[in-house]
CSV table of N, CA and C in Angstrom, one decimal:
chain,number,residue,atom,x,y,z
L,128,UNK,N,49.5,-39.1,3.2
L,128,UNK,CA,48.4,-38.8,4.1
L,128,UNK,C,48.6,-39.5,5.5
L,129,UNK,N,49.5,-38.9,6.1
L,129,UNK,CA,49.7,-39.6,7.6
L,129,UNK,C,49.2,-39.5,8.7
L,130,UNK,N,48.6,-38.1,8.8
L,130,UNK,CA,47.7,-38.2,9.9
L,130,UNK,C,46.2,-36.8,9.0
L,131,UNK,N,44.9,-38.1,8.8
L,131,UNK,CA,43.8,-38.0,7.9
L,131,UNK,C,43.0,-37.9,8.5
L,132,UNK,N,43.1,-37.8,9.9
L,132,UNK,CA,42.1,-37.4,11.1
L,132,UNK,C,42.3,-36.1,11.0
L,133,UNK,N,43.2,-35.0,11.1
L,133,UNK,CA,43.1,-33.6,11.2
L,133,UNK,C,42.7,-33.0,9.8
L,134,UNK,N,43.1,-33.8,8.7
L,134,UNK,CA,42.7,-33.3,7.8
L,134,UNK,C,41.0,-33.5,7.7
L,135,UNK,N,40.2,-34.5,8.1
L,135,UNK,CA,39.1,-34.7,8.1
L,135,UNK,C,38.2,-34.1,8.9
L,136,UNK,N,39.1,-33.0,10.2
L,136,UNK,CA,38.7,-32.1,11.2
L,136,UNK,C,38.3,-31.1,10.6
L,137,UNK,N,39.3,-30.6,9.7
L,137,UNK,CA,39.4,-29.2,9.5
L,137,UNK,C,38.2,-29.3,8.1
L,138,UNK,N,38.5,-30.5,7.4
L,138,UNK,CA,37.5,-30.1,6.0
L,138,UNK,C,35.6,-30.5,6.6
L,139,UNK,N,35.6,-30.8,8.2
L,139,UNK,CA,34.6,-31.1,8.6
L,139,UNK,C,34.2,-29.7,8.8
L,140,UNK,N,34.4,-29.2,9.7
L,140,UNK,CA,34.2,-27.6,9.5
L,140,UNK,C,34.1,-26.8,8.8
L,141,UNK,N,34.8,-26.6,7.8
L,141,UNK,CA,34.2,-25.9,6.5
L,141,UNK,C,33.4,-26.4,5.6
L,142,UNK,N,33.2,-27.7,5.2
L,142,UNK,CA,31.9,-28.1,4.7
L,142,UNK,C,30.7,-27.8,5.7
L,143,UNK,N,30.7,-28.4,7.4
L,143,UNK,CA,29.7,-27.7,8.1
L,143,UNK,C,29.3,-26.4,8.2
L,144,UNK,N,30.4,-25.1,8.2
L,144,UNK,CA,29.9,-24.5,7.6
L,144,UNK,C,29.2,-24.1,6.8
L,145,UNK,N,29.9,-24.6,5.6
L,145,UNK,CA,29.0,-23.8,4.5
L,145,UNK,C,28.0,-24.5,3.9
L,146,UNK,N,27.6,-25.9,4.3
L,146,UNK,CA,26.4,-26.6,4.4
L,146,UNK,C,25.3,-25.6,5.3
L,147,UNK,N,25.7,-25.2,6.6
L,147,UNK,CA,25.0,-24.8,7.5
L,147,UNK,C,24.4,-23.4,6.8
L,148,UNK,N,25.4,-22.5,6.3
L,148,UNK,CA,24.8,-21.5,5.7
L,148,UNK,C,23.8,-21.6,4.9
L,149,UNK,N,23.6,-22.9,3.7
L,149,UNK,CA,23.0,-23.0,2.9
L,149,UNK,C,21.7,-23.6,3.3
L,150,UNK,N,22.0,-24.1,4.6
L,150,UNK,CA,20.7,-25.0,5.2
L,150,UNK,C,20.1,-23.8,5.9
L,151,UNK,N,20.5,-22.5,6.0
L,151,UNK,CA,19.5,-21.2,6.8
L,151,UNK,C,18.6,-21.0,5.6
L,152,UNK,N,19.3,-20.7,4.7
L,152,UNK,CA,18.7,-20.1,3.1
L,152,UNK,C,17.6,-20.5,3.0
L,153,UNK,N,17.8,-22.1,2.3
L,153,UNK,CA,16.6,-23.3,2.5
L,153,UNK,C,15.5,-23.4,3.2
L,154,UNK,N,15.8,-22.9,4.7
L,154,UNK,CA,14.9,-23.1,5.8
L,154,UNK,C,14.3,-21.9,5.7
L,155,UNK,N,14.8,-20.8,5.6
L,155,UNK,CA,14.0,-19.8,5.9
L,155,UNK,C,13.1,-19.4,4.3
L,156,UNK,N,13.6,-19.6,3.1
L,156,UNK,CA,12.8,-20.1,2.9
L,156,UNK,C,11.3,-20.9,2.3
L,157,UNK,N,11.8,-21.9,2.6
L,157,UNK,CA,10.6,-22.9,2.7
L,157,UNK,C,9.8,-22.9,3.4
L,158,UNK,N,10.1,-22.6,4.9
L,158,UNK,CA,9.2,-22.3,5.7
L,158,UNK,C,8.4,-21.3,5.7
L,159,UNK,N,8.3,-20.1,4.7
L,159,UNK,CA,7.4,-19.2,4.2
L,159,UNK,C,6.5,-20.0,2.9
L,160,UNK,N,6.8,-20.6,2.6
L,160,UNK,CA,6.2,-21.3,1.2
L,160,UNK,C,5.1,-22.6,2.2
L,161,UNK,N,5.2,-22.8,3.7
L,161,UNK,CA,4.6,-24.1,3.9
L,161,UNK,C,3.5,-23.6,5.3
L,162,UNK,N,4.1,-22.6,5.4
L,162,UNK,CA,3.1,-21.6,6.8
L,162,UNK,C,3.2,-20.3,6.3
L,163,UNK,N,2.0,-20.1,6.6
L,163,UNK,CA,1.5,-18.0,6.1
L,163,UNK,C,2.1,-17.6,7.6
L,164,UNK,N,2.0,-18.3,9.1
L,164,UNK,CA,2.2,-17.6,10.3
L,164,UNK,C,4.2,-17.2,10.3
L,165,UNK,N,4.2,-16.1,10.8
L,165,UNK,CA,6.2,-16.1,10.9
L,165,UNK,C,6.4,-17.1,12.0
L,166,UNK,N,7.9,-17.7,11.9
L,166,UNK,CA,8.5,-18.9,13.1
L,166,UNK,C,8.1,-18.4,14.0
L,167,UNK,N,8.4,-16.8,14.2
L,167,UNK,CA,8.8,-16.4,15.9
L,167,UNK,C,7.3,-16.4,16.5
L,168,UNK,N,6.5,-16.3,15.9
L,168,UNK,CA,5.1,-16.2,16.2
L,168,UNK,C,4.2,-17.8,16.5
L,169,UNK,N,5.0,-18.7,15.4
L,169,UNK,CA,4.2,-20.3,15.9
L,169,UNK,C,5.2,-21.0,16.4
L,170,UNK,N,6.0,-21.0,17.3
L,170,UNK,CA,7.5,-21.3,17.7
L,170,UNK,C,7.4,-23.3,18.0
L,171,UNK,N,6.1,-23.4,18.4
L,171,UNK,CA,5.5,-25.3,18.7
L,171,UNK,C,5.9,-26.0,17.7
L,172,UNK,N,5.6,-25.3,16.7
L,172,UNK,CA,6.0,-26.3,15.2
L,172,UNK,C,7.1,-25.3,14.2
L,173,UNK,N,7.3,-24.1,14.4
L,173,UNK,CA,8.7,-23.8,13.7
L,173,UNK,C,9.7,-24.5,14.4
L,174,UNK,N,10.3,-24.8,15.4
L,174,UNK,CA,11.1,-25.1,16.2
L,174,UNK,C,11.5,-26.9,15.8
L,175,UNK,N,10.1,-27.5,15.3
L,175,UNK,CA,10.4,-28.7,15.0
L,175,UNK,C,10.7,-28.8,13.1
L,176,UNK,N,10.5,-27.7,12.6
L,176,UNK,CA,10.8,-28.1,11.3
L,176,UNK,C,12.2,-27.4,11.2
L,177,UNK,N,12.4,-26.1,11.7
L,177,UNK,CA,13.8,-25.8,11.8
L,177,UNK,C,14.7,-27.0,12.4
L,178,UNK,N,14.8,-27.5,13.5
L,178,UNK,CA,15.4,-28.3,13.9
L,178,UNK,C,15.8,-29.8,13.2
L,179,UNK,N,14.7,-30.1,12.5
L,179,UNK,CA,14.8,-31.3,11.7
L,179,UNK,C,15.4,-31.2,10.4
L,180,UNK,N,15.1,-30.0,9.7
L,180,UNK,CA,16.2,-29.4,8.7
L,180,UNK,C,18.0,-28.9,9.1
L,181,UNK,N,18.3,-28.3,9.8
L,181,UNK,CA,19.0,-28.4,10.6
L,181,UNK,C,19.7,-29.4,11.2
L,182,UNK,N,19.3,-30.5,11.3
L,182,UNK,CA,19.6,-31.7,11.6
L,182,UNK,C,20.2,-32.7,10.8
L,183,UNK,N,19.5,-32.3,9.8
L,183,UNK,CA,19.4,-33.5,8.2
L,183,UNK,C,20.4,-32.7,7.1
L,184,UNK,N,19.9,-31.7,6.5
L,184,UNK,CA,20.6,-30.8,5.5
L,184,UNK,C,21.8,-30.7,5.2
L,185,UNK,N,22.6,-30.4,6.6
L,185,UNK,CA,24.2,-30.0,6.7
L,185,UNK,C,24.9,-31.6,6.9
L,186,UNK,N,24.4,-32.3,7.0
L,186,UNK,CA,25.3,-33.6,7.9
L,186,UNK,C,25.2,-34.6,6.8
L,187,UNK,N,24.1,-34.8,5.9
L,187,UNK,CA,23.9,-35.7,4.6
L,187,UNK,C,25.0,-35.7,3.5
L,188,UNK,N,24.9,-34.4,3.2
L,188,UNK,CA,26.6,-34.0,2.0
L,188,UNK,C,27.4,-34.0,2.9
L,189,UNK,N,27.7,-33.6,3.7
L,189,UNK,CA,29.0,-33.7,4.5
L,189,UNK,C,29.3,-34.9,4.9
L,190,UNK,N,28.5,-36.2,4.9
L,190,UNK,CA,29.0,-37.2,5.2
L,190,UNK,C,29.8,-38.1,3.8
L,191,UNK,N,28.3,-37.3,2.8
L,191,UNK,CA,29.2,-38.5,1.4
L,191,UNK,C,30.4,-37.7,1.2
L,192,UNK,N,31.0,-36.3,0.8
L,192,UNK,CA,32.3,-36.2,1.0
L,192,UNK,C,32.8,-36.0,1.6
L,193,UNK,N,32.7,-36.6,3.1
L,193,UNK,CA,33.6,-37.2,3.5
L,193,UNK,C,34.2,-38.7,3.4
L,194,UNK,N,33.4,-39.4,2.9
L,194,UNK,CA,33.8,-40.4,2.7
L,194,UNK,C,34.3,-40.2,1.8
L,195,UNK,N,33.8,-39.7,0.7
L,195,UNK,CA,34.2,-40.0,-1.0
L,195,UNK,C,36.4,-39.2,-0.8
L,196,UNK,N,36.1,-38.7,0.1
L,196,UNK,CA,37.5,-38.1,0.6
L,196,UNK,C,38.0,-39.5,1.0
L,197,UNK,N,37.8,-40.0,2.2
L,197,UNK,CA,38.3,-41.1,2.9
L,197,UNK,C,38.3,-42.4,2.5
L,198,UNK,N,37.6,-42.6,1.7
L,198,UNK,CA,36.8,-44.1,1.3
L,198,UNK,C,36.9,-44.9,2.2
L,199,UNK,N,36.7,-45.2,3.8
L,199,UNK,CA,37.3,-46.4,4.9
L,199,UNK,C,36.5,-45.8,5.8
L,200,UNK,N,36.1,-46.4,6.8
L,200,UNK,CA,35.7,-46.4,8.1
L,200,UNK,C,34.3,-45.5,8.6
L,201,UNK,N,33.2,-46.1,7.7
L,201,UNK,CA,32.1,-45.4,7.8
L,201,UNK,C,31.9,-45.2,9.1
L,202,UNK,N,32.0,-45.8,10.3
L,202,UNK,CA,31.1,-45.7,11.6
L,202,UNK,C,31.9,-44.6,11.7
L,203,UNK,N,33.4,-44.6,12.3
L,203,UNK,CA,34.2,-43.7,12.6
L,203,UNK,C,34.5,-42.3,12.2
L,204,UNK,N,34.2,-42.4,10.8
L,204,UNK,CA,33.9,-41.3,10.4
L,204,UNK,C,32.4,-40.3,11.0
L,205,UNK,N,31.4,-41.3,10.7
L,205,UNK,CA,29.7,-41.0,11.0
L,205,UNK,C,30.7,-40.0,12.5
L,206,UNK,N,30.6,-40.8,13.6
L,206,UNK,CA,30.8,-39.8,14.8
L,206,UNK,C,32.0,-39.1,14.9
L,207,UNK,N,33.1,-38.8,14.2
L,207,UNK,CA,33.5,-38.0,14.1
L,207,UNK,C,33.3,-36.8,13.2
L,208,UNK,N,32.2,-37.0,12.3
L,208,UNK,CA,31.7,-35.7,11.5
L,208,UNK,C,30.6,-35.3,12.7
L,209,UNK,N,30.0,-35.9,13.0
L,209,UNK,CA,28.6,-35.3,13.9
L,209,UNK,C,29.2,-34.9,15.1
L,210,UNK,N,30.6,-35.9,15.6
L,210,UNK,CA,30.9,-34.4,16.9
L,210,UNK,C,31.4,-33.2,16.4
L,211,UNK,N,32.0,-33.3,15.1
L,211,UNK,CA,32.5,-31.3,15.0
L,211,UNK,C,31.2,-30.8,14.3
L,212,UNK,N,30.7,-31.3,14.4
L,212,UNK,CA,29.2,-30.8,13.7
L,212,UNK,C,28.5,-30.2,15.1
L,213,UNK,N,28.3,-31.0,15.4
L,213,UNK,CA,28.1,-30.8,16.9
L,213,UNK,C,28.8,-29.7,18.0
L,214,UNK,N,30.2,-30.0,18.0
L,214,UNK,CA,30.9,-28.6,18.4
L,214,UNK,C,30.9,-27.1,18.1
L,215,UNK,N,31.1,-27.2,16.7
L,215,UNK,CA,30.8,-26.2,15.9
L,215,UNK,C,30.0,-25.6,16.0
L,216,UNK,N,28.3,-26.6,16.2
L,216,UNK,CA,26.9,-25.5,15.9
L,216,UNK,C,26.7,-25.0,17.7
L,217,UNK,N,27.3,-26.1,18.1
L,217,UNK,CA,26.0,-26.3,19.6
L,217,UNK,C,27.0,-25.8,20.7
L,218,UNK,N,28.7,-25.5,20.2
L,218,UNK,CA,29.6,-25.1,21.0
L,218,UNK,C,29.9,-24.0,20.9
L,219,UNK,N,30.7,-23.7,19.6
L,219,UNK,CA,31.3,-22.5,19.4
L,219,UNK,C,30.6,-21.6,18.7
L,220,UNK,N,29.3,-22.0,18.3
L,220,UNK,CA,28.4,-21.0,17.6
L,220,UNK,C,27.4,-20.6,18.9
L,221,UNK,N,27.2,-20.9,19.7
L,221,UNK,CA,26.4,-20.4,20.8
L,221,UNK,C,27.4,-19.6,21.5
L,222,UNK,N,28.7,-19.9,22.3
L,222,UNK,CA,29.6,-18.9,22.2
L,222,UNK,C,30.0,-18.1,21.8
L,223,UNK,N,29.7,-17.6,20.5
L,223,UNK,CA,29.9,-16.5,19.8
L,223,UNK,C,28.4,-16.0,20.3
L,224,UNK,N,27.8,-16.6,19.8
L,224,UNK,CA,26.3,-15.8,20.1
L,224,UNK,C,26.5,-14.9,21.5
L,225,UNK,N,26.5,-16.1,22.4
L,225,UNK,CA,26.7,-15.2,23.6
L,225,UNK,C,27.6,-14.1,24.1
L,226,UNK,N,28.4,-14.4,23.4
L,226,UNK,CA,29.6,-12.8,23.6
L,226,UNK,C,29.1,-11.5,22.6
L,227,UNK,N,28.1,-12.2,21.5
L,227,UNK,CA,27.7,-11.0,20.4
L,227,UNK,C,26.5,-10.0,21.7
L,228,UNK,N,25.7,-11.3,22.6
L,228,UNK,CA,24.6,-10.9,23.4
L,228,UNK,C,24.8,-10.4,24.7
L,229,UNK,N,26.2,-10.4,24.9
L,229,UNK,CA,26.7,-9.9,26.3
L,229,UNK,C,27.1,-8.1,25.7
L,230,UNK,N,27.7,-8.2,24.6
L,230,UNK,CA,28.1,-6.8,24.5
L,230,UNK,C,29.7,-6.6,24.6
L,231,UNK,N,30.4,-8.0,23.9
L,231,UNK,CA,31.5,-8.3,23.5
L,231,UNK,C,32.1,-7.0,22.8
L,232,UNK,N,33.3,-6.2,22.7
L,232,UNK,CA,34.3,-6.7,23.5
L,232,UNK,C,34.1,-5.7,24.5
L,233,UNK,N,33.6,-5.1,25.0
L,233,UNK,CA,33.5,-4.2,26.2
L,233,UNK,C,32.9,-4.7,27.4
L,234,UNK,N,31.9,-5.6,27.6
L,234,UNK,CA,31.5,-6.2,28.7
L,234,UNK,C,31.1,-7.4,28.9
L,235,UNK,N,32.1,-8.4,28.1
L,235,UNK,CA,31.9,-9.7,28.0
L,235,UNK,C,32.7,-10.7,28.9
L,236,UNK,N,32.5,-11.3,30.2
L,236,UNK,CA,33.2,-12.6,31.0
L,236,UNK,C,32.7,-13.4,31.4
L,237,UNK,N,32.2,-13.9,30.0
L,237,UNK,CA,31.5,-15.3,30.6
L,237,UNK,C,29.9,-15.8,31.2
L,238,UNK,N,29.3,-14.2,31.5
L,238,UNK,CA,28.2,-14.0,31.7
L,238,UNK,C,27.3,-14.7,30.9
L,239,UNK,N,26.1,-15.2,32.0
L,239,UNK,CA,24.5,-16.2,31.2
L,239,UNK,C,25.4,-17.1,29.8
L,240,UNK,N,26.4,-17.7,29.8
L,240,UNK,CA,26.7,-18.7,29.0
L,240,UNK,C,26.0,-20.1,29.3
L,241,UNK,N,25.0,-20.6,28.4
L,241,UNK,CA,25.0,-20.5,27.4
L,241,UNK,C,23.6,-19.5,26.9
L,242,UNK,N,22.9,-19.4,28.1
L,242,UNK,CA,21.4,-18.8,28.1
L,242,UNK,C,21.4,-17.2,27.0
L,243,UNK,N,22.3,-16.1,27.5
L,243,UNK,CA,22.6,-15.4,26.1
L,243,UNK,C,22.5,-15.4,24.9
L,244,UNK,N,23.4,-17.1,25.0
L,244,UNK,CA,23.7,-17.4,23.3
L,244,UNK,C,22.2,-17.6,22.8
L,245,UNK,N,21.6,-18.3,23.5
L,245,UNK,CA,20.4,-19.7,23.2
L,245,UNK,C,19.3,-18.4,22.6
L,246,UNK,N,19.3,-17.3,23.8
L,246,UNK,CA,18.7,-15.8,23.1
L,246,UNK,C,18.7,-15.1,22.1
L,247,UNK,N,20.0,-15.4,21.4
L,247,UNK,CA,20.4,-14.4,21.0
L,247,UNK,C,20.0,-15.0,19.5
L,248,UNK,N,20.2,-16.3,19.6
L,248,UNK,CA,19.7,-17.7,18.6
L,248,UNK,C,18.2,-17.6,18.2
L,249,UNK,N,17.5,-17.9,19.2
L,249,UNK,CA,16.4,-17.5,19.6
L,249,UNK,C,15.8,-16.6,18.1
L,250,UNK,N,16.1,-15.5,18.2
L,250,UNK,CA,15.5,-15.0,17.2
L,250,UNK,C,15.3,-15.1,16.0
L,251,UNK,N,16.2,-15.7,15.6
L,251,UNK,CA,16.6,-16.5,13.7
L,251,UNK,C,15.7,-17.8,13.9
L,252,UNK,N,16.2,-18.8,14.9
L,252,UNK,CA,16.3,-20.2,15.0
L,252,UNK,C,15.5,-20.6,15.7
L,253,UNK,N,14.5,-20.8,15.9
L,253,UNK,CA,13.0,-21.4,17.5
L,253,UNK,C,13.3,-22.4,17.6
L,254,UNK,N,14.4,-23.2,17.0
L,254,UNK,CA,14.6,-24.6,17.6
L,254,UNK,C,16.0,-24.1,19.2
L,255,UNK,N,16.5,-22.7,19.3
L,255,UNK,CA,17.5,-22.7,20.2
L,255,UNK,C,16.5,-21.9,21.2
L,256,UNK,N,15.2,-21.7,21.0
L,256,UNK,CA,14.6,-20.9,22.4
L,256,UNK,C,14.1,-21.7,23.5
L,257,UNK,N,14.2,-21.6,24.6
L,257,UNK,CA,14.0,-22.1,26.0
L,257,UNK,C,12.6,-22.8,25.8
L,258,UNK,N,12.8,-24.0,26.6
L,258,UNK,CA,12.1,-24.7,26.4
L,258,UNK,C,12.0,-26.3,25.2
L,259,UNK,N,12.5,-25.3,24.3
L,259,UNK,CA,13.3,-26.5,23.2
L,259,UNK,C,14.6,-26.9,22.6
L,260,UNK,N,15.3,-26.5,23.3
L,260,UNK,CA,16.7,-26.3,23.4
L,260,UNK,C,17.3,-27.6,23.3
L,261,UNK,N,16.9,-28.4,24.5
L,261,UNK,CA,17.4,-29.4,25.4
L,261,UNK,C,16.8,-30.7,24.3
L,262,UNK,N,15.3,-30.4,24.0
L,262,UNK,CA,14.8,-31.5,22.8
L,262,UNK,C,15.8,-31.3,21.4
L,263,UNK,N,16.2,-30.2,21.2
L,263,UNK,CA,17.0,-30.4,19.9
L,263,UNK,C,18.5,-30.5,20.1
L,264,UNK,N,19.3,-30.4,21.4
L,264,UNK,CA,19.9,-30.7,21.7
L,264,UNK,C,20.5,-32.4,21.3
L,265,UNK,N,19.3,-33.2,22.1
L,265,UNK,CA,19.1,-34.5,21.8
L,265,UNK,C,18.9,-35.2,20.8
L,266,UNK,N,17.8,-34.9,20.5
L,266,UNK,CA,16.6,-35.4,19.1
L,266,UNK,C,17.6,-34.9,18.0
L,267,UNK,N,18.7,-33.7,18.0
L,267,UNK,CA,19.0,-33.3,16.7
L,267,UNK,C,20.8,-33.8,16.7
L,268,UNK,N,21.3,-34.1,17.5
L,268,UNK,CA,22.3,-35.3,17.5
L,268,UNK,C,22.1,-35.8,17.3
L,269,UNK,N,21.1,-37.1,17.7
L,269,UNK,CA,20.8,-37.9,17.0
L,269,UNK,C,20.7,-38.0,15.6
L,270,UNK,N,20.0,-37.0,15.1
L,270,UNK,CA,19.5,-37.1,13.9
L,270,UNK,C,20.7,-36.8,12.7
L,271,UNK,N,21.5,-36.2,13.3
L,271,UNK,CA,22.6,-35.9,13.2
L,271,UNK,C,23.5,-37.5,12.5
L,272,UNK,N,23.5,-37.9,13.6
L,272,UNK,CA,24.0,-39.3,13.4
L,272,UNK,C,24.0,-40.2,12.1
L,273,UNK,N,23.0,-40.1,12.5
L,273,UNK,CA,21.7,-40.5,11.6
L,273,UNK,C,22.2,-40.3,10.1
L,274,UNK,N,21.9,-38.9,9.7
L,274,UNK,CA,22.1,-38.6,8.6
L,274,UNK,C,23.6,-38.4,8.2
L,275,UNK,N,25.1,-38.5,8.9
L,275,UNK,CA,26.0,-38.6,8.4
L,275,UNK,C,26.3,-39.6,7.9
L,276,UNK,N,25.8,-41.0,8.7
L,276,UNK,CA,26.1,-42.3,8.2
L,276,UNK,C,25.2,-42.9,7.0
L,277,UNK,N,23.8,-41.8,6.5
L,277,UNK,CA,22.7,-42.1,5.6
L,277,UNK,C,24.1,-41.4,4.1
L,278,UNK,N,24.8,-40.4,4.3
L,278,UNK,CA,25.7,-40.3,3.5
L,278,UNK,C,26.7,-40.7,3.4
L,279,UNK,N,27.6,-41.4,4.2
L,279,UNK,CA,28.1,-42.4,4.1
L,279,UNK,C,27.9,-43.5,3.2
L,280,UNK,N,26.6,-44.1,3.4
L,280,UNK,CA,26.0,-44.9,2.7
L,280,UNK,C,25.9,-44.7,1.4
L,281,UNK,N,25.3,-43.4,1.4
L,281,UNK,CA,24.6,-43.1,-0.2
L,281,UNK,C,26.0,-42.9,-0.9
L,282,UNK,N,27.1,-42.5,-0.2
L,282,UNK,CA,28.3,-42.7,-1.3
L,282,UNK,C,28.6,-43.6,-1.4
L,283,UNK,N,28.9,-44.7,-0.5
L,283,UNK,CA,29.3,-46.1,-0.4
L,283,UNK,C,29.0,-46.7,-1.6
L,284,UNK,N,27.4,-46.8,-1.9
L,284,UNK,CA,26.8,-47.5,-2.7
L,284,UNK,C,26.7,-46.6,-4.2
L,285,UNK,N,27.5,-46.0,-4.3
L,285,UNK,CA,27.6,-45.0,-5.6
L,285,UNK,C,28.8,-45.5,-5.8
L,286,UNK,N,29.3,-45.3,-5.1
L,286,UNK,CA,30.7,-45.8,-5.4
L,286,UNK,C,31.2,-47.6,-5.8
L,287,UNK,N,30.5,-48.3,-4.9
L,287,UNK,CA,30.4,-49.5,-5.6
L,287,UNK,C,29.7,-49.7,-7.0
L,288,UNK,N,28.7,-48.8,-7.0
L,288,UNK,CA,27.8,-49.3,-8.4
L,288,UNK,C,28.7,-48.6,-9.8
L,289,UNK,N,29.2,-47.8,-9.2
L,289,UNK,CA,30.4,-47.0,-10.6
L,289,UNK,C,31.1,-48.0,-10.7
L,290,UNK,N,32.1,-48.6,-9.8
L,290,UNK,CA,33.2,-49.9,-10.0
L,290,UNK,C,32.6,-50.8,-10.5
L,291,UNK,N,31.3,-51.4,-10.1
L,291,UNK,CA,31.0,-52.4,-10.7
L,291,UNK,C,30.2,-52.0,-12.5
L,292,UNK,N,29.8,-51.3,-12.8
L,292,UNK,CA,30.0,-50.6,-14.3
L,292,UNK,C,31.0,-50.8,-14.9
L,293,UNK,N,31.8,-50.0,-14.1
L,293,UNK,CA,33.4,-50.0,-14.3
L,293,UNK,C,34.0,-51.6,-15.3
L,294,UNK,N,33.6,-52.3,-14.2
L,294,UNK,CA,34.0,-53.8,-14.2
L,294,UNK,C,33.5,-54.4,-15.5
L,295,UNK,N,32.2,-54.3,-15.1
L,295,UNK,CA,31.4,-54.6,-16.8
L,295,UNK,C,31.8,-54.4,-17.9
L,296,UNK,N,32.1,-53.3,-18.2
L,296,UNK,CA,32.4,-52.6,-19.3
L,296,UNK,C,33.6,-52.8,-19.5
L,297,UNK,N,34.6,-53.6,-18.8
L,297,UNK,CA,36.2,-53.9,-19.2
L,297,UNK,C,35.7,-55.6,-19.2
């Protein structure tokens, strides 16, 4: 394992992924099961429970295997899973969005990037419509944070309490 940073790149991304897919499922929903009104219609408070799910969901398991991959360097890992988490959702997935909203491949250069995407988002997602974009931008990095290093932990401490079993029992 000589260089365990690109490998920890690439398996960041596909667990974000498919965390993220699983975290739409979930959200969409639970959020019928906890409001009779649709998101796109109460957007004040869909926007904050999408976003906080969204925030939490994908970044939690992705942090304990990654660790449980790495076993070393919780902080370092924490920010380097939440920037490709972060790239991923808030970079190259608004990018796509925006070229799906421009009318890619026939009249797409660049046009209303990122405002297209945030639109185009917008309709699944009320945490990416104008106006709350910029709060989950923020508030959901962080939280971001937050929750890779809470899995971090939660494996850390699984992992010590197995060894020390371990220990016991020999």
């Amino acid at each position: 394992m000589q260089y365990p940073w690109i490998r920890i790149t690439l398996l960041s991304c596909w667990l974000f992924g498919g965390f993220y897919l699983l975290t739409f499922f979930v959200t969409a929903m639970s959020y019928s099961l906890i409001w009779r009104i649709p998101a796109d219609m109460f957007r004040d408070v869909s926007w904050i429970f999408y976003g906080v799910l969204f925030s939490v969901l994908p970044y939690v398991p992705m942090g304990g295997l990654l660790y449980s991959y790495l076993g070393r360097r919780p902080l370092i890992l924490t920010v380097h899973a939440a920037g490709v988490g972060f790239l991923v959702e808030k970079g190259i997935g608004v990018f796509l969005a925006a070229m799906m909203a421009s009318g890619f491949p026939s009249s797409w250069y660049g046009q209303d990037y990122p405002g297209s995407g945030h639109a185009l988002l917008c309709e699944e997602l009320p945490m990416y419509c104008s106006g709350f974009v910029e709060s989950y931008y923020l508030w959901g990095t962080a939280a971001s944070l937050v929750s890779v290093y809470a899995g971090t932990l939660i494996c850390r401490s699984l992992r010590t309490t197995s060894m020390k079993k371990e220990k016991d029992a020999s």
